[in-house]
CSV table of C-alpha atoms and ligand atoms in Angstrom, one decimal:
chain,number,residue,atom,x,y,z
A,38,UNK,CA,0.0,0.0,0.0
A,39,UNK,CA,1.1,3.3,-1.0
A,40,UNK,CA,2.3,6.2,2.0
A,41,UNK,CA,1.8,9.8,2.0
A,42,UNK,CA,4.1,11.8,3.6
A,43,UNK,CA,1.9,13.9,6.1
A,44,UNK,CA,2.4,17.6,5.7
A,45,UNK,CA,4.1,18.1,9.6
A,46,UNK,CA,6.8,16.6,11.2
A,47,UNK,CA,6.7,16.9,14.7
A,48,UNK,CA,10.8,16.2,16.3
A,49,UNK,CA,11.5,16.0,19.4
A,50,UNK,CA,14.9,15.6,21.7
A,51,UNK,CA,13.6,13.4,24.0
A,52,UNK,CA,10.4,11.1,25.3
A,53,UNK,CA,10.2,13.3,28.0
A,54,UNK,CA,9.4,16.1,25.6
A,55,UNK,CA,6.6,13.9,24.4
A,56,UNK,CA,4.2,15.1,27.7
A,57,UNK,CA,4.0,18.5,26.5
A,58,UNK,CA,4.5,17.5,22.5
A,59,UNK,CA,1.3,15.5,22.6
A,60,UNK,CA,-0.4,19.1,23.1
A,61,UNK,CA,0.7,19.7,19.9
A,62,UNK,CA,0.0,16.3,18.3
A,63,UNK,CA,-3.6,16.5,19.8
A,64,UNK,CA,-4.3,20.2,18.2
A,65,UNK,CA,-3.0,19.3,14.8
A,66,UNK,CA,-5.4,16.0,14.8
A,67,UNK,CA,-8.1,18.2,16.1
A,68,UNK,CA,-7.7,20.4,13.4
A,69,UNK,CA,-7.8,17.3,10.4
A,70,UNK,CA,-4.4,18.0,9.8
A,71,UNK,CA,-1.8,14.7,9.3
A,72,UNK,CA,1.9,14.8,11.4
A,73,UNK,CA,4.4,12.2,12.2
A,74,UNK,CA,6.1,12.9,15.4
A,75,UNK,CA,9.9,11.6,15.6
A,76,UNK,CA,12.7,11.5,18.7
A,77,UNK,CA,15.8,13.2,17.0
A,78,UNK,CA,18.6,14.6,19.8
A,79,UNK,CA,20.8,17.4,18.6
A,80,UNK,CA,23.1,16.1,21.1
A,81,UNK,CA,22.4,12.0,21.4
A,82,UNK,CA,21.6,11.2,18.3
A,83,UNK,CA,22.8,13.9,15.5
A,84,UNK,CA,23.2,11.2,12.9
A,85,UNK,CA,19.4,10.6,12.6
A,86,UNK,CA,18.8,14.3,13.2
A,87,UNK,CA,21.2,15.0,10.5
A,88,UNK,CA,19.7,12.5,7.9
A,89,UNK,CA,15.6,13.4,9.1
A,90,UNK,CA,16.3,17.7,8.4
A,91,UNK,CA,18.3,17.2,5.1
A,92,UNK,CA,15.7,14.6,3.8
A,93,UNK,CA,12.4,16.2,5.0
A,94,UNK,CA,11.8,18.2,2.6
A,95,UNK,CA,12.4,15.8,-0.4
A,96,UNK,CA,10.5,13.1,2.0
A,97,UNK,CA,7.6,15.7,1.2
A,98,UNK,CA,7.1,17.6,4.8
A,99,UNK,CA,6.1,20.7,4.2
A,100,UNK,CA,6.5,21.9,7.9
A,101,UNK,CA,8.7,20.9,10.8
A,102,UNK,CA,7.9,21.5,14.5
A,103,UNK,CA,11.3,20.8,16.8
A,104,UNK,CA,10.7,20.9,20.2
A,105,UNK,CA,13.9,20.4,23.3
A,106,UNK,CA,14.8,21.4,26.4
A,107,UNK,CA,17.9,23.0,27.8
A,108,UNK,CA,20.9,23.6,25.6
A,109,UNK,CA,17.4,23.6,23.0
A,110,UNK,CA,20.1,23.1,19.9
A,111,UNK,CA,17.5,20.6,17.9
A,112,UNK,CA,15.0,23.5,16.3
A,113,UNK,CA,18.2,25.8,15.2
A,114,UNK,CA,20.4,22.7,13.8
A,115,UNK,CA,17.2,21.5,11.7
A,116,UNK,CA,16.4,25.1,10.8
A,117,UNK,CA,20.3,25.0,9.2
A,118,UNK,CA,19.5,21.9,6.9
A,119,UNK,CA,16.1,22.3,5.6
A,120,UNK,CA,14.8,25.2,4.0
A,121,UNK,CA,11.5,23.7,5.0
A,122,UNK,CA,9.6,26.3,7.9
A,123,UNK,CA,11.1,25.4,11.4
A,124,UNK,CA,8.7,26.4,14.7
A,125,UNK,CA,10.7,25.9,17.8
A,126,UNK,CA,8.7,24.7,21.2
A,127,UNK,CA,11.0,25.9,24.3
A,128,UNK,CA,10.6,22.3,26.2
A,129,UNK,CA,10.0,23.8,30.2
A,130,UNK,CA,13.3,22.2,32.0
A,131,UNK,CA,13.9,21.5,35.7
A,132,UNK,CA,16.7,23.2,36.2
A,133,UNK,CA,15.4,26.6,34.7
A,134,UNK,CA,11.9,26.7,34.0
A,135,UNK,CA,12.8,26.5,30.4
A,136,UNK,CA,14.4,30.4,29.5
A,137,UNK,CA,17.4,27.7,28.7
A,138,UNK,CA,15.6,26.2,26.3
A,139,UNK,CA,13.7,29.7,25.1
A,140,UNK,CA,16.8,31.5,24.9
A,141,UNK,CA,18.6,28.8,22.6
A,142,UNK,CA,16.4,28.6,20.3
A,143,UNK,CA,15.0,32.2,20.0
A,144,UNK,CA,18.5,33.8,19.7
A,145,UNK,CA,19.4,32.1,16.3
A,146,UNK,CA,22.0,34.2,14.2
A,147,UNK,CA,20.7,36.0,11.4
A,148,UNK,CA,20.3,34.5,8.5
A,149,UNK,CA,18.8,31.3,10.0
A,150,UNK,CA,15.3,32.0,11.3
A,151,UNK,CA,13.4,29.3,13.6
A,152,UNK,CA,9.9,31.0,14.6
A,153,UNK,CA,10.0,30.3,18.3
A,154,UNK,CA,6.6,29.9,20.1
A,155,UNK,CA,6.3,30.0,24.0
A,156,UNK,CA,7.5,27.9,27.0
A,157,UNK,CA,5.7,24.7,27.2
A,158,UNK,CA,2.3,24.0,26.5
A,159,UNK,CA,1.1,27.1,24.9
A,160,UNK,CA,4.0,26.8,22.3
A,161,UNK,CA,3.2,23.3,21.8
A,162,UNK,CA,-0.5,24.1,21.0
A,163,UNK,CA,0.4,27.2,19.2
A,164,UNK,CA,2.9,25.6,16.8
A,165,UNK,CA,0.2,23.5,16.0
A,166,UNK,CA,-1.9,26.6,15.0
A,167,UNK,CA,0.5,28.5,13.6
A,168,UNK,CA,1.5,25.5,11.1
A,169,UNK,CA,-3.0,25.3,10.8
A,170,UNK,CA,-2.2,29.3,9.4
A,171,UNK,CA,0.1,28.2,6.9
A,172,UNK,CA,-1.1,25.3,5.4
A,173,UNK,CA,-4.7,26.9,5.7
A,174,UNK,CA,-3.6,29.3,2.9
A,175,UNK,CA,-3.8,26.1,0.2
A,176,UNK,CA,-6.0,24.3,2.5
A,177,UNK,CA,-9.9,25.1,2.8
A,178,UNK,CA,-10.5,22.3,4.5
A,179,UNK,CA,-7.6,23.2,7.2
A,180,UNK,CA,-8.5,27.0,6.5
A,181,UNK,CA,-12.6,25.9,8.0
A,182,UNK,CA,-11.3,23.6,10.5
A,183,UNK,CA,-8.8,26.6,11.7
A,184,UNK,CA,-12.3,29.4,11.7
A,185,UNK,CA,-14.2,26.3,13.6
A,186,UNK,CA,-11.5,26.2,16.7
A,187,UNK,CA,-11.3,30.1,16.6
A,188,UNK,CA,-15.4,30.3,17.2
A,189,UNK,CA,-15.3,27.8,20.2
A,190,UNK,CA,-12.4,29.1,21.8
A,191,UNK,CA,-14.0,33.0,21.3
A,192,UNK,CA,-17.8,31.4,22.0
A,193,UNK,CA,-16.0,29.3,25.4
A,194,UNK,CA,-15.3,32.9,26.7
A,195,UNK,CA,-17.4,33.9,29.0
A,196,UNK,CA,-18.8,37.5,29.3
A,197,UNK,CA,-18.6,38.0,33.4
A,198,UNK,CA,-16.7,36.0,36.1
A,199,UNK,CA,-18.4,33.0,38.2
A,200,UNK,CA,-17.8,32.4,41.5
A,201,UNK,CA,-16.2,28.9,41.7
B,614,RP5,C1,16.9,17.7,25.6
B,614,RP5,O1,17.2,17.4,26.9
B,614,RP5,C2,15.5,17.1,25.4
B,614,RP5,O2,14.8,17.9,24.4
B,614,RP5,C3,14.9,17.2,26.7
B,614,RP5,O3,14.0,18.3,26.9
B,614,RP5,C4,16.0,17.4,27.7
B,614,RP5,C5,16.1,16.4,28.7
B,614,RP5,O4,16.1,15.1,28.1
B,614,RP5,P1,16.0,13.8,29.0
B,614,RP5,O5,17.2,13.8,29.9
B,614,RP5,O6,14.7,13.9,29.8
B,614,RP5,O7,16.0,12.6,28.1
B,614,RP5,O8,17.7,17.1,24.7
């Protein structure tokens, strides 16, 4: 049976990234839209991170979402071998509540860009969005699914406070 190459890849440093990936994973299948989600370490494994960023884009990705934690070097090294679109997810680490990993992937030098979404699980879910934008402009199935999640989430807001 033939394979299609899903429009996202979603690569990660580590399975403990997967906790707050699987944000991400869950708003791009609420949104219809088809990822594959990979472990690829700068750092433990730069061989398969290496041969995943310089294929992806022949493979047929059309987006890749790299998420790590720390010394966050796996959303700028992909970003240097692809010229594929390369959202960074700042993993929130132990040690410092992830400005590591925010910091090393915002501050990429000129000429590289990685768009860089917040700490956590609102980058997680937003990278998903964001990538819903983009495709959305060929996509009016994505572009309808993308208007559907903006209603709800405006409709979910409530116009005065509760007390709870
Ligand atoms: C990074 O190191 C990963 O992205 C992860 O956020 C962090 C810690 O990895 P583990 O020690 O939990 O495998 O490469």
């Amino acid at each position: 049976m033939a394979t299609t190459t899903p429009p996202v890849a979603i690569v990660m440093g580590s399975q403990s990234d997967w906790a707050t990936m699987r944000h991400c994973a869950d708003t791009l299948k609420h949104l219809g839209i088809a990822h594959e989600v990979k472990i690829g370490s700068a750092h433990r494994t730069p061989s398969r991170l290496y041969e995943f960023a310089r294929g992806a884009k022949d493979e047929g990705f059309q987006i890749i979402i790299a998420a790590a934690g720390g010394a966050a070097h796996l959303p700028g090294m992909a970003a240097a071998m692809t010229p594929l679109p390369v959202f960074g997810v700042p993993i929130r680490s132990k040690a410092l509540k992830g400005m590591d990993s925010l910091l090393s992937i915002v501050q990429m030098p000129k000429g590289v860009p990685v768009g860089t979404l917040a700490i956590g699980e609102a980058g997680a879910v937003n990278a998903a969005l964001l990538s819903a934008s983009v495709l959305a402009l060929n996509d009016d199935k994505i572009a309808s699914a993308l208007d559907a999640f903006r209603a709800e989430q405006t409709a979910a807001v409530a116009l005065t406070p509760t007390d709870t």
